[in-house]
Short mmCIF file of C-alpha atoms in Angstrom, two decimals:
data_model
loop_
_atom_site.label_atom_id
_atom_site.label_comp_id
_atom_site.label_asym_id
_atom_site.label_seq_id
_atom_site.Cartn_x
_atom_site.Cartn_y
_atom_site.Cartn_z
CA UNK A 184 0.00 0.00 0.00
CA UNK A 185 1.32 3.33 -1.02
CA UNK A 186 1.73 6.28 1.27
CA UNK A 187 -1.14 8.25 -0.37
CA UNK A 188 -3.47 5.33 0.00
CA UNK A 189 -2.43 5.03 3.57
CA UNK A 190 -3.36 8.71 4.24
CA UNK A 191 -6.78 8.64 2.60
CA UNK A 192 -8.65 6.53 5.17
CA UNK A 193 -7.16 8.61 7.91
CA UNK A 194 -8.48 11.77 6.23
CA UNK A 195 -12.02 10.34 5.93
CA UNK A 196 -11.89 9.12 9.46
CA UNK A 197 -10.85 12.54 10.73
CA UNK A 198 -13.51 14.18 8.69
CA UNK A 199 -16.38 12.31 10.37
CA UNK A 200 -14.95 12.21 13.80
CA UNK A 201 -16.92 14.76 15.97
CA UNK A 202 -14.14 14.99 18.49
CA UNK A 203 -11.75 16.23 15.79
CA UNK A 204 -13.93 18.34 13.46
CA UNK A 205 -16.94 20.58 14.37
CA UNK A 206 -20.25 19.60 12.82
CA UNK A 207 -20.66 23.27 11.77
CA UNK A 208 -17.45 23.21 9.72
CA UNK A 209 -17.68 24.53 6.17
CA UNK A 210 -17.84 21.65 3.66
CA UNK A 211 -14.99 21.22 1.20
CA UNK A 212 -15.47 22.90 -2.11
CA UNK A 213 -17.61 25.79 -0.75
CA UNK A 214 -15.98 29.13 -1.26
CA UNK A 215 -16.42 31.37 1.73
CA UNK A 216 -15.28 34.99 1.41
CA UNK A 217 -12.84 36.19 3.95
CA UNK A 218 -14.49 38.16 6.73
CA UNK A 219 -17.97 36.95 5.69
CA UNK A 220 -18.75 35.49 9.08
CA UNK A 221 -20.77 37.59 11.48
CA UNK A 222 -18.91 38.89 14.50
CA UNK A 223 -19.81 37.46 17.82
CA UNK A 224 -20.83 40.89 19.18
CA UNK A 225 -23.52 41.48 16.57
CA UNK A 226 -27.10 41.71 17.98
CA UNK A 227 -29.62 39.22 16.70
CA UNK A 228 -31.83 42.20 15.87
CA UNK A 229 -29.20 43.79 13.63
CA UNK A 230 -30.30 44.74 10.10
CA UNK A 231 -28.87 42.28 7.52
CA UNK A 232 -26.45 43.57 4.93
CA UNK A 233 -28.01 44.67 1.71
CA UNK A 234 -31.27 45.81 3.32
CA UNK A 235 -31.81 49.53 2.80
CA UNK A 236 -32.98 51.42 5.89
CA UNK A 237 -34.21 55.01 5.86
CA UNK A 238 -32.19 57.63 7.63
CA UNK A 239 -33.47 58.35 11.15
CA UNK A 240 -35.35 61.64 11.44
CA UNK A 241 -33.93 64.58 13.30
CA UNK A 242 -34.32 64.50 17.05
CA UNK A 243 -37.68 65.90 18.11
CA UNK A 244 -38.09 68.05 21.20
CA UNK A 245 -39.29 66.18 24.24
CA UNK A 246 -43.05 66.40 24.66
CA UNK A 247 -45.67 64.77 26.80
CA UNK A 248 -46.05 61.00 26.73
CA UNK A 249 -49.66 61.51 25.71
CA UNK A 250 -49.01 63.93 22.84
CA UNK A 251 -49.87 62.84 19.30
CA UNK A 252 -46.71 61.96 17.27
CA UNK A 253 -45.90 64.31 14.42
CA UNK A 254 -45.94 61.48 11.89
CA UNK A 255 -49.44 60.44 12.91
CA UNK A 256 -52.15 60.76 10.30
CA UNK A 257 -55.81 60.32 11.21
CA UNK A 258 -56.68 59.16 7.67
CA UNK A 259 -54.01 56.43 7.53
CA UNK A 260 -54.27 55.41 11.16
CA UNK A 261 -54.09 51.65 11.86
CA UNK A 262 -56.92 49.76 13.46
CA UNK A 263 -57.03 50.71 17.13
CA UNK A 264 -57.79 48.50 20.10
CA UNK A 265 -61.18 49.17 21.66
CA UNK A 266 -61.37 48.69 25.46
CA UNK A 267 -64.00 46.39 26.86
CA UNK A 268 -65.85 49.29 28.47
CA UNK A 269 -65.84 51.25 25.21
CA UNK A 270 -64.13 54.48 24.23
CA UNK A 271 -65.55 57.51 26.11
CA UNK A 272 -67.19 60.08 23.87
CA UNK A 273 -65.43 63.43 24.10
CA UNK A 274 -66.90 66.24 22.07
CA UNK A 275 -65.17 69.57 22.65
CA UNK A 276 -66.75 72.09 20.32
CA UNK A 277 -64.37 74.78 19.16
CA UNK A 278 -66.80 77.65 19.76
CA UNK A 279 -67.88 76.41 23.20
CA UNK A 280 -67.02 78.57 26.22
CA UNK A 281 -63.70 77.70 27.80
CA UNK A 282 -65.50 77.03 31.12
CA UNK A 283 -67.34 74.06 29.63
CA UNK A 284 -64.33 72.72 27.72
CA UNK A 285 -61.96 72.91 30.67
CA UNK A 286 -64.54 71.56 33.12
CA UNK A 287 -65.12 68.59 30.82
CA UNK A 288 -61.39 67.80 30.70
CA UNK A 289 -60.95 68.25 34.44
CA UNK A 290 -63.53 65.52 35.01
CA UNK A 291 -61.62 63.10 32.78
CA UNK A 292 -58.74 60.87 33.90
CA UNK A 293 -55.33 62.25 32.95
CA UNK A 294 -54.72 59.51 30.36
CA UNK A 295 -57.95 60.33 28.50
CA UNK A 296 -57.46 64.08 28.17
CA UNK A 297 -56.78 65.25 24.62
CA UNK A 298 -53.36 66.76 24.00
CA UNK A 299 -53.20 70.55 23.82
CA UNK A 300 -53.27 72.18 20.42
CA UNK A 301 -50.06 73.58 18.88
CA UNK A 302 -48.98 76.58 20.91
CA UNK A 303 -48.92 79.82 18.92
CA UNK A 304 -47.37 81.89 21.71
CA UNK A 305 -44.38 79.63 22.26
CA UNK A 306 -41.03 81.35 22.23
CA UNK A 307 -37.61 79.83 21.72
CA UNK A 308 -37.07 76.91 24.04
CA UNK A 309 -40.75 76.62 24.91
CA UNK A 310 -42.74 78.42 27.59
CA UNK A 311 -41.13 79.21 30.92
CA UNK A 312 -42.88 76.71 33.17
CA UNK A 313 -42.42 78.55 36.51
CA UNK A 314 -43.73 81.82 35.04
CA UNK A 315 -46.75 80.12 33.48
CA UNK A 316 -47.57 78.46 36.80
CA UNK A 317 -47.16 81.79 38.62
CA UNK A 318 -49.50 83.52 36.16
CA UNK A 319 -51.99 80.69 36.60
CA UNK A 320 -51.95 81.01 40.38
CA UNK A 321 -52.39 84.79 40.26
CA UNK A 322 -55.43 84.45 38.00
CA UNK A 323 -56.89 81.76 40.25
CA UNK A 324 -56.30 83.97 43.29
CA UNK A 325 -58.36 86.81 41.84
CA UNK A 326 -61.19 84.46 40.90
CA UNK A 327 -61.29 82.74 44.29
CA UNK A 328 -61.06 86.05 46.17
CA UNK A 329 -63.96 87.37 44.08
CA UNK A 330 -66.28 84.57 45.19
CA UNK A 331 -66.06 82.22 42.21
CA UNK A 332 -66.77 78.54 42.79
CA UNK A 333 -63.87 76.15 43.29
CA UNK A 334 -64.65 74.16 40.14
CA UNK A 335 -64.71 77.27 37.96
CA UNK A 336 -61.41 78.44 39.50
CA UNK A 337 -59.78 75.10 38.68
CA UNK A 338 -61.20 75.24 35.15
CA UNK A 339 -59.68 78.71 34.64
CA UNK A 340 -56.29 77.61 35.97
CA UNK A 341 -56.35 74.54 33.76
CA UNK A 342 -57.24 76.68 30.74
CA UNK A 343 -54.32 79.06 31.30
CA UNK A 344 -51.82 76.19 31.52
CA UNK A 345 -53.09 74.49 28.38
CA UNK A 346 -53.11 77.75 26.46
CA UNK A 347 -49.32 77.87 26.91
CA UNK A 348 -48.84 74.22 25.97
CA UNK A 349 -48.37 72.75 29.45
CA UNK A 350 -49.93 69.30 29.44
CA UNK A 351 -50.54 67.05 32.47
CA UNK A 352 -51.36 69.93 34.86
CA UNK A 353 -53.38 69.34 38.02
CA UNK A 354 -54.81 72.45 39.78
CA UNK A 355 -56.17 72.21 43.31
CA UNK A 356 -58.31 74.75 45.22
CA UNK A 357 -59.12 74.57 48.93
CA UNK A 358 -60.81 77.79 50.13
CA UNK A 359 -57.67 79.89 50.82
CA UNK A 360 -54.93 77.75 49.23
CA UNK A 361 -54.29 77.30 45.53
CA UNK A 362 -51.71 74.88 44.16
CA UNK A 363 -50.86 73.50 40.75
CA UNK A 364 -48.54 70.69 39.66
CA UNK A 365 -47.07 70.18 36.19
CA UNK A 366 -45.32 66.95 35.18
CA UNK A 367 -43.55 67.29 31.81
CA UNK A 368 -43.38 63.53 31.23
CA UNK A 369 -43.59 60.24 33.06
CA UNK A 370 -39.86 60.18 33.78
CA UNK A 371 -39.34 63.81 34.84
CA UNK A 372 -39.90 65.36 38.22
CA UNK A 373 -43.09 67.42 38.62
CA UNK A 374 -43.02 71.18 39.17
CA UNK A 375 -45.37 72.39 41.91
CA UNK A 376 -46.31 75.91 42.99
CA UNK A 377 -48.84 77.26 45.49
CA UNK A 378 -50.36 80.55 46.58
CA UNK A 379 -52.46 81.64 49.56
CA UNK A 380 -55.46 83.98 49.35
CA UNK A 381 -55.00 86.44 52.20
CA UNK A 382 -57.78 88.91 51.44
CA UNK A 383 -61.17 88.54 49.78
CA UNK A 384 -63.30 91.29 48.37
CA UNK A 385 -66.46 91.59 46.31
CA UNK A 386 -65.81 93.15 42.91
CA UNK A 387 -67.59 91.47 40.01
CA UNK A 388 -66.13 94.02 37.57
CA UNK A 389 -62.67 92.67 38.31
CA UNK A 390 -64.05 89.14 38.09
CA UNK A 391 -65.44 89.81 34.62
CA UNK A 392 -62.11 91.31 33.50
CA UNK A 393 -60.26 88.17 34.62
CA UNK A 394 -62.74 86.02 32.68
CA UNK A 395 -62.09 88.08 29.55
CA UNK A 396 -58.35 87.60 30.01
CA UNK A 397 -58.75 83.83 30.30
CA UNK A 398 -61.06 83.84 27.28
CA UNK A 399 -58.40 85.65 25.22
CA UNK A 400 -55.71 83.24 26.39
CA UNK A 401 -57.73 80.22 25.32
CA UNK A 402 -58.67 81.71 21.94
CA UNK A 403 -56.37 80.13 19.28
CA UNK A 404 -56.71 83.20 17.07
CA UNK A 405 -55.62 85.63 19.79
CA UNK A 406 -51.90 85.62 20.52
CA UNK A 407 -51.27 86.79 24.08
CA UNK A 408 -47.70 86.45 25.27
CA UNK A 409 -46.70 85.97 28.88
CA UNK A 410 -45.57 89.58 29.18
CA UNK A 411 -48.86 90.85 27.79
CA UNK A 412 -50.83 88.57 30.13
CA UNK A 413 -48.87 89.86 33.14
CA UNK A 414 -49.45 93.47 32.04
CA UNK A 415 -53.21 92.97 31.70
CA UNK A 416 -53.34 91.18 35.06
CA UNK A 417 -51.54 94.11 36.71
CA UNK A 418 -54.06 96.54 35.18
CA UNK A 419 -56.93 94.45 36.52
CA UNK A 420 -55.43 94.57 40.01
CA UNK A 421 -54.89 98.35 39.87
CA UNK A 422 -58.38 99.17 38.60
CA UNK A 423 -60.57 100.99 41.07
CA UNK A 424 -64.06 99.91 41.98
CA UNK A 425 -66.69 101.24 39.55
CA UNK A 426 -68.83 102.77 42.32
CA UNK A 427 -67.65 105.15 45.08
CA UNK A 428 -68.26 104.60 48.77
CA UNK A 429 -71.23 106.95 49.03
CA UNK A 430 -72.95 105.07 46.19
CA UNK A 431 -72.50 101.80 48.07
CA UNK A 432 -73.97 103.29 51.24
CA UNK A 433 -76.95 104.65 49.31
CA UNK A 434 -77.44 101.30 47.58
CA UNK A 435 -77.42 99.57 50.96
CA UNK A 436 -80.18 101.86 52.19
CA UNK A 437 -82.30 101.44 49.06
CA UNK A 438 -81.88 97.67 49.29
CA UNK A 439 -83.15 97.63 52.87
CA UNK A 440 -86.07 99.88 51.95
CA UNK A 441 -87.07 97.70 49.01
CA UNK A 442 -86.85 94.59 51.20
CA UNK A 443 -89.13 96.20 53.79
CA UNK A 444 -91.72 96.86 51.07
CA UNK A 445 -91.57 93.18 50.07
CA UNK A 446 -92.70 92.18 53.57
CA UNK A 447 -95.57 94.67 53.76
CA UNK A 448 -94.00 98.03 54.63
CA UNK A 449 -95.19 101.43 53.44
CA UNK A 450 -93.33 104.64 52.57
CA UNK A 451 -92.47 105.47 56.18
CA UNK A 452 -91.15 101.95 56.74
CA UNK A 453 -89.12 102.30 53.53
CA UNK A 454 -87.44 105.48 54.80
CA UNK A 455 -86.82 104.07 58.28
CA UNK A 456 -85.28 100.84 56.97
CA UNK A 457 -83.11 102.79 54.53
CA UNK A 458 -81.78 105.09 57.27
CA UNK A 459 -81.04 102.17 59.56
CA UNK A 460 -79.19 100.24 56.86
CA UNK A 461 -77.11 103.27 55.83
CA UNK A 462 -76.17 103.96 59.43
CA UNK A 463 -75.19 100.32 59.92
CA UNK A 464 -73.13 100.39 56.74
CA UNK A 465 -71.17 103.44 57.88
CA UNK A 466 -70.53 101.86 61.28
CA UNK A 467 -69.29 98.69 59.57
CA UNK A 468 -66.92 100.75 57.40
CA UNK A 469 -65.61 102.46 60.55
CA UNK A 470 -64.98 99.09 62.21
CA UNK A 471 -63.25 97.79 59.08
CA UNK A 472 -60.94 100.82 59.06
CA UNK A 473 -59.94 99.97 62.63
CA UNK A 474 -59.07 96.40 61.67
CA UNK A 475 -62.01 94.77 63.46
CA UNK A 476 -62.85 91.22 62.21
CA UNK A 477 -65.84 90.75 59.94
CA UNK A 478 -67.82 88.99 62.66
CA UNK A 479 -67.99 92.20 64.69
CA UNK A 480 -68.62 94.26 61.57
CA UNK A 481 -71.78 92.25 60.86
CA UNK A 482 -72.79 92.49 64.51
CA UNK A 483 -72.45 96.28 64.56
CA UNK A 484 -74.17 96.70 61.17
CA UNK A 485 -77.22 94.73 62.34
CA UNK A 486 -77.86 96.94 65.36
CA UNK A 487 -79.10 100.25 63.82
CA UNK A 488 -82.01 98.79 61.76
CA UNK A 489 -83.17 96.78 64.77
CA UNK A 490 -82.82 99.81 67.03
CA UNK A 491 -84.91 102.01 64.69
CA UNK A 492 -87.64 99.35 64.46
CA UNK A 493 -87.79 98.97 68.24
CA UNK A 494 -87.74 102.76 68.74
CA UNK A 495 -90.69 103.24 66.38
CA UNK A 496 -92.61 100.55 68.26
CA UNK A 497 -91.86 102.10 71.66
CA UNK A 498 -92.92 105.51 70.33
CA UNK A 499 -96.26 104.00 69.31
CA UNK A 500 -95.83 105.17 65.74
CA UNK A 501 -98.29 103.49 63.41
CA UNK A 502 -95.69 101.58 61.39
CA UNK A 503 -94.65 97.97 61.04
CA UNK A 504 -91.50 97.80 63.10
CA UNK A 505 -90.93 94.19 62.12
CA UNK A 506 -90.73 95.23 58.48
CA UNK A 507 -88.04 97.79 59.35
CA UNK A 508 -85.88 95.19 61.06
CA UNK A 509 -86.47 92.65 58.29
CA UNK A 510 -85.41 95.14 55.63
CA UNK A 511 -82.19 95.86 57.49
CA UNK A 512 -81.39 92.15 57.68
CA UNK A 513 -81.72 91.74 53.89
CA UNK A 514 -78.72 94.00 53.34
CA UNK A 515 -76.55 91.81 55.59
CA UNK A 516 -77.47 88.22 54.74
CA UNK A 517 -74.45 86.54 53.07
CA UNK A 518 -76.30 85.16 50.05
CA UNK A 519 -73.24 85.18 47.81
CA UNK A 520 -71.10 83.09 50.17
CA UNK A 521 -74.03 80.75 50.85
CA UNK A 522 -74.61 79.99 47.17
CA UNK A 523 -70.88 79.51 46.53
CA UNK A 524 -70.54 77.16 49.52
CA UNK A 525 -73.47 74.95 48.56
CA UNK A 526 -72.34 74.92 44.93
CA UNK A 527 -68.88 73.70 45.97
CA UNK A 528 -70.47 70.93 48.00
CA UNK A 529 -72.70 69.83 45.13
CA UNK A 530 -69.75 69.70 42.72
CA UNK A 531 -67.57 67.59 45.05
CA UNK A 532 -65.31 70.22 46.70
CA UNK A 533 -66.29 69.30 50.23
CA UNK A 534 -63.39 70.93 52.07
CA UNK A 535 -63.96 74.28 50.39
CA UNK A 536 -67.72 73.95 50.84
CA UNK A 537 -67.33 73.21 54.56
CA UNK A 538 -65.07 76.21 55.05
CA UNK A 539 -67.41 78.55 53.17
CA UNK A 540 -70.49 77.33 55.00
CA UNK A 541 -68.65 77.75 58.30
CA UNK A 542 -67.85 81.32 57.26
CA UNK A 543 -71.55 81.89 56.48
CA UNK A 544 -72.45 80.50 59.89
CA UNK A 545 -70.12 82.93 61.65
CA UNK A 546 -71.58 85.88 59.73
CA UNK A 547 -75.07 84.70 60.56
CA UNK A 548 -74.20 84.36 64.25
CA UNK A 549 -72.83 87.91 64.18
CA UNK A 550 -76.12 89.20 62.73
CA UNK A 551 -78.06 87.18 65.30
CA UNK A 552 -76.01 88.57 68.16
CA UNK A 553 -76.44 92.18 67.04
CA UNK A 554 -80.20 91.92 66.52
CA UNK A 555 -80.81 89.87 69.67
CA UNK A 556 -79.08 92.44 71.86
CA UNK A 557 -81.34 95.20 70.55
CA UNK A 558 -84.53 93.08 70.64
CA UNK A 559 -83.78 91.92 74.20
CA UNK A 560 -83.53 95.45 75.53
CA UNK A 561 -86.55 96.48 73.44
CA UNK A 562 -88.69 93.73 74.95
CA UNK A 563 -87.44 94.63 78.46
CA UNK A 564 -88.38 98.26 77.79
CA UNK A 565 -91.98 97.25 77.08
CA UNK A 566 -91.94 97.05 73.29
CA UNK A 567 -94.57 94.74 71.82
CA UNK A 568 -93.18 93.38 68.58
CA UNK A 569 -95.73 91.19 66.84
CA UNK A 570 -94.41 89.00 64.00
CA UNK A 571 -97.84 88.81 62.36
CA UNK A 572 -97.85 92.52 61.45
CA UNK A 573 -95.41 91.85 58.60
CA UNK A 574 -97.61 89.23 56.95
CA UNK A 575 -100.56 89.56 54.60
CA UNK A 576 -98.52 91.17 51.79
CA UNK A 577 -100.00 89.37 48.80
CA UNK A 578 -102.35 92.19 47.74
CA UNK A 579 -99.72 94.40 46.07
CA UNK A 580 -98.11 92.33 43.30
CA UNK A 581 -97.06 95.26 41.11
CA UNK A 582 -95.48 97.16 43.99
CA UNK A 583 -93.68 94.01 45.15
CA UNK A 584 -92.32 93.27 41.68
CA UNK A 585 -91.01 96.83 41.43
CA UNK A 586 -89.47 96.49 44.92
CA UNK A 587 -87.82 93.19 43.99
CA UNK A 588 -86.29 94.76 40.87
CA UNK A 589 -85.00 97.69 42.93
CA UNK A 590 -83.55 95.24 45.45
CA UNK A 591 -81.70 93.34 42.69
CA UNK A 592 -80.47 96.60 41.19
CA UNK A 593 -79.00 97.86 44.47
CA UNK A 594 -77.58 94.43 45.26
CA UNK A 595 -75.74 94.51 41.91
CA UNK A 596 -74.25 97.90 42.84
CA UNK A 597 -73.07 96.50 46.19
CA UNK A 598 -71.40 93.63 44.33
CA UNK A 599 -69.53 96.17 42.13
CA UNK A 600 -70.92 94.76 38.91
CA UNK A 601 -70.34 96.20 35.47
CA UNK A 602 -73.00 98.64 34.36
CA UNK A 603 -73.77 96.49 31.32
CA UNK A 604 -74.90 93.60 33.55
CA UNK A 605 -77.03 95.61 35.99
CA UNK A 606 -80.08 95.76 33.71
CA UNK A 607 -80.03 92.01 33.02
CA UNK A 608 -79.74 91.02 36.66
CA UNK A 609 -82.51 93.49 37.58
CA UNK A 610 -84.87 91.82 35.11
CA UNK A 611 -83.79 88.40 36.37
CA UNK A 612 -84.65 89.40 39.94
CA UNK A 613 -88.09 90.60 38.86
CA UNK A 614 -88.76 87.29 37.12
CA UNK A 615 -87.64 85.38 40.21
CA UNK A 616 -90.03 87.22 42.51
CA UNK A 617 -92.89 86.93 40.01
CA UNK A 618 -92.47 83.16 39.89
CA UNK A 619 -92.22 82.93 43.66
CA UNK A 620 -95.31 85.11 44.20
CA UNK A 621 -97.36 83.21 41.63
CA UNK A 622 -96.51 79.85 43.19
CA UNK A 623 -96.68 80.81 46.87
CA UNK A 624 -99.42 83.43 47.11
CA UNK A 625 -101.63 82.44 44.17
CA UNK A 626 -100.92 78.71 43.93
CA UNK A 627 -100.66 78.24 47.72
CA UNK A 628 -97.45 76.17 47.36
CA UNK A 629 -94.97 75.91 50.22
CA UNK A 630 -92.40 78.72 50.38
CA UNK A 631 -89.48 76.29 50.21
CA UNK A 632 -90.67 74.71 46.95
CA UNK A 633 -91.56 78.10 45.48
CA UNK A 634 -88.13 79.48 46.41
CA UNK A 635 -86.36 76.48 44.89
CA UNK A 636 -88.20 76.82 41.56
CA UNK A 637 -87.63 80.58 41.40
CA UNK A 638 -83.93 80.14 42.23
CA UNK A 639 -83.67 77.44 39.58
CA UNK A 640 -84.95 79.87 36.95
CA UNK A 641 -82.44 82.44 38.19
CA UNK A 642 -79.62 79.95 37.71
CA UNK A 643 -80.93 78.90 34.30
CA UNK A 644 -81.26 82.44 32.94
CA UNK A 645 -77.99 83.49 34.52
CA UNK A 646 -76.15 80.60 32.89
CA UNK A 647 -77.70 81.39 29.51
CA UNK A 648 -76.72 85.05 29.78
CA UNK A 649 -73.17 84.15 30.80
CA UNK A 650 -72.89 81.74 27.84
CA UNK A 651 -74.15 84.45 25.51
CA UNK A 652 -71.53 86.89 26.83
CA UNK A 653 -68.81 84.26 27.47
CA UNK A 654 -68.44 85.48 31.05
CA UNK A 655 -68.97 84.33 34.62
CA UNK A 656 -72.50 83.47 35.72
CA UNK A 657 -72.14 85.09 39.15
CA UNK A 658 -72.97 88.68 38.04
CA UNK A 659 -76.23 87.41 36.51
CA UNK A 660 -77.37 85.20 39.40
CA UNK A 661 -76.12 86.48 42.77
CA UNK A 662 -77.99 89.79 42.81
CA UNK A 663 -81.11 88.19 41.31
CA UNK A 664 -81.58 85.92 44.33
CA UNK A 665 -81.69 88.93 46.66
CA UNK A 666 -85.53 89.08 46.84
CA UNK A 667 -85.62 85.39 47.76
CA UNK A 668 -83.32 85.62 50.78
CA UNK A 669 -85.00 84.53 54.05
CA UNK A 670 -84.88 87.87 55.84
CA UNK A 671 -88.35 87.70 57.42
CA UNK A 672 -87.94 84.09 58.58
CA UNK A 673 -84.62 85.01 60.18
CA UNK A 674 -86.11 87.98 62.00
CA UNK A 675 -89.13 86.03 63.27
CA UNK A 676 -86.81 83.36 64.64
CA UNK A 677 -84.73 85.93 66.48
CA UNK A 678 -87.82 87.67 67.80
CA UNK A 679 -89.21 84.39 69.14
CA UNK A 680 -85.98 83.71 70.98
CA UNK A 681 -85.93 87.23 72.41
CA UNK A 682 -89.50 86.79 73.70
CA UNK A 683 -88.63 83.44 75.40
CA UNK A 684 -90.52 81.48 72.76
CA UNK A 685 -87.56 79.30 71.90
CA UNK A 686 -89.57 76.60 70.16
CA UNK A 687 -91.16 79.03 67.72
CA UNK A 688 -87.84 80.75 67.23
CA UNK A 689 -86.01 77.55 66.38
CA UNK A 690 -88.76 76.50 63.97
CA UNK A 691 -88.53 79.83 62.18
CA UNK A 692 -84.72 79.66 62.02
CA UNK A 693 -84.95 76.13 60.61
CA UNK A 694 -87.35 77.48 58.00
CA UNK A 695 -84.83 80.20 57.15
CA UNK A 696 -82.09 77.57 56.75
CA UNK A 697 -84.37 75.51 54.50
CA UNK A 698 -85.06 78.55 52.31
CA UNK A 699 -81.36 79.31 52.07
CA UNK A 700 -80.57 75.75 51.00
CA UNK A 701 -83.42 75.85 48.49
CA UNK A 702 -81.94 79.02 46.97
CA UNK A 703 -78.45 77.58 46.66
CA UNK A 704 -79.56 74.19 45.32
CA UNK A 705 -82.00 75.82 42.90
CA UNK A 706 -79.34 78.13 41.45
CA UNK A 707 -76.90 75.25 41.00
CA UNK A 708 -79.55 72.95 39.52
CA UNK A 709 -80.62 75.60 37.03
CA UNK A 710 -77.03 76.03 35.91
CA UNK A 711 -76.53 72.29 35.49
CA UNK A 712 -79.77 71.93 33.52
CA UNK A 713 -78.65 74.62 31.09
CA UNK A 714 -75.39 72.74 30.50
CA UNK A 715 -77.02 69.33 30.13
CA UNK A 716 -80.00 69.94 27.89
CA UNK A 717 -79.58 73.27 26.16
CA UNK A 718 -77.14 73.11 23.25
CA UNK A 719 -76.09 76.73 23.42
CA UNK A 720 -72.34 76.65 23.14
CA UNK A 721 -72.28 73.38 25.03
CA UNK A 722 -69.22 71.22 25.09
CA UNK A 723 -71.15 67.99 24.95
CA UNK A 724 -71.57 65.55 27.78
CA UNK A 725 -69.51 66.01 30.91
CA UNK A 726 -68.36 62.99 32.78
CA UNK A 727 -69.50 63.16 36.38
CA UNK A 728 -67.99 61.35 39.32
CA UNK A 729 -69.29 57.86 40.06
CA UNK A 730 -71.55 57.30 43.02
CA UNK A 731 -69.84 56.12 46.17
CA UNK A 732 -71.52 53.87 48.71
CA UNK A 733 -68.97 53.56 51.42
CA UNK A 734 -66.15 52.23 49.28
#
């Protein structure tokens, strides 16, 4: 056997021996280019050679995790997954008031809120987040200090943030504290700011100006920069009240006189109630200038009307002293704070509602203390104050309607409303009293039910007028509920307690509380009905909170 023949079997044996040759070895005769093998560090997801890949787009600025991608097209969108519970219907009409649009989004979960529209006011590098949050808090402070409801304040703050392109913002309002948190994305730290409301004042002209500013900020066709928004906000703060102090004192007197006519007073009672209310208003201003708390201001302001009524009774003047005292109480009852407190409770802001109702209770106790002191000494001096002398006032419907309109007019002046809204709220107050008188005096329906229906119409008309003017509903509703305030029931309750008839007094005070709750609930219900069923600038259905039953 030759040497070549001797090597051949060894070669075949080595070729099929797994211990000598790998089973993944390249067969003989197959040409393999040098360097053709893949390196060991290559990922299994690497793109094979020869496959053309498009160049990656330029880096986009970081946006919210819930923003729509720039390459997204609604026409060529792929089939989407539909949740088991269905996709919630969100219809945000472009021409709807910003209050409805922002309130609808606030009631949605964060993940379901639509992304903000492209920002037209954005400068280089995007909006300055701390400055936008500061502007938002300042606007919310003016609204909350002016008596606006907590839900409307949150809606305004949310609207300001979205108008400058800040997504994922969460405002929070609790009576005197406002806070807002902005989280740029799911992986970045949130930015939080807060502000405390130290002073509150009634100026619906300023409130309307703030609403116009927010309306301009949310308008996509109006370009308001941060500097311009700060300048307009500073002008709103510097603006003086539209009515001087003497006009407010005169309005307070006319309001008390009109209220005394509503409960059966004549011309002499009108003059006496007006003088008592004006004197009480001046004393309250004097106490406010000395830094006395509001509790004592209400207590001092309630004394002069009660003192004049008791003095006329002791002098045996043929007038209805009870009507004088009742008229003076109308100018002091905190109807605005009561409506705002009940509205906050009905919309789910229970902490703010509790604080506002507690504030109303303190004011009411101050009025009670001032009137009770005067009535106690009047009864001890031999005054015979009969509650029944103020009743039987259903025979003068035209005079009462005129008195109710005068009461709403003067109430609007006390609230520092714009002159353009005074006429509308005066007519609204006349309608409210007409409905109440027709139901209670003609239809013999209970005063609580009549008050609730009349207040509901006030809220309905006020909401419609505010939607027509794209403004707050408070200037159109607060003054209109003035004729419905429970001034006579409050006075009769205090008189019963002063005459040691505690049972009758407590029943009358409970009736006054029922009337007050009927007013507040009626106003809120009328507003909600206008949003639900009347398609006048409506933003579609609003998602309400689910019912809770202890869990």
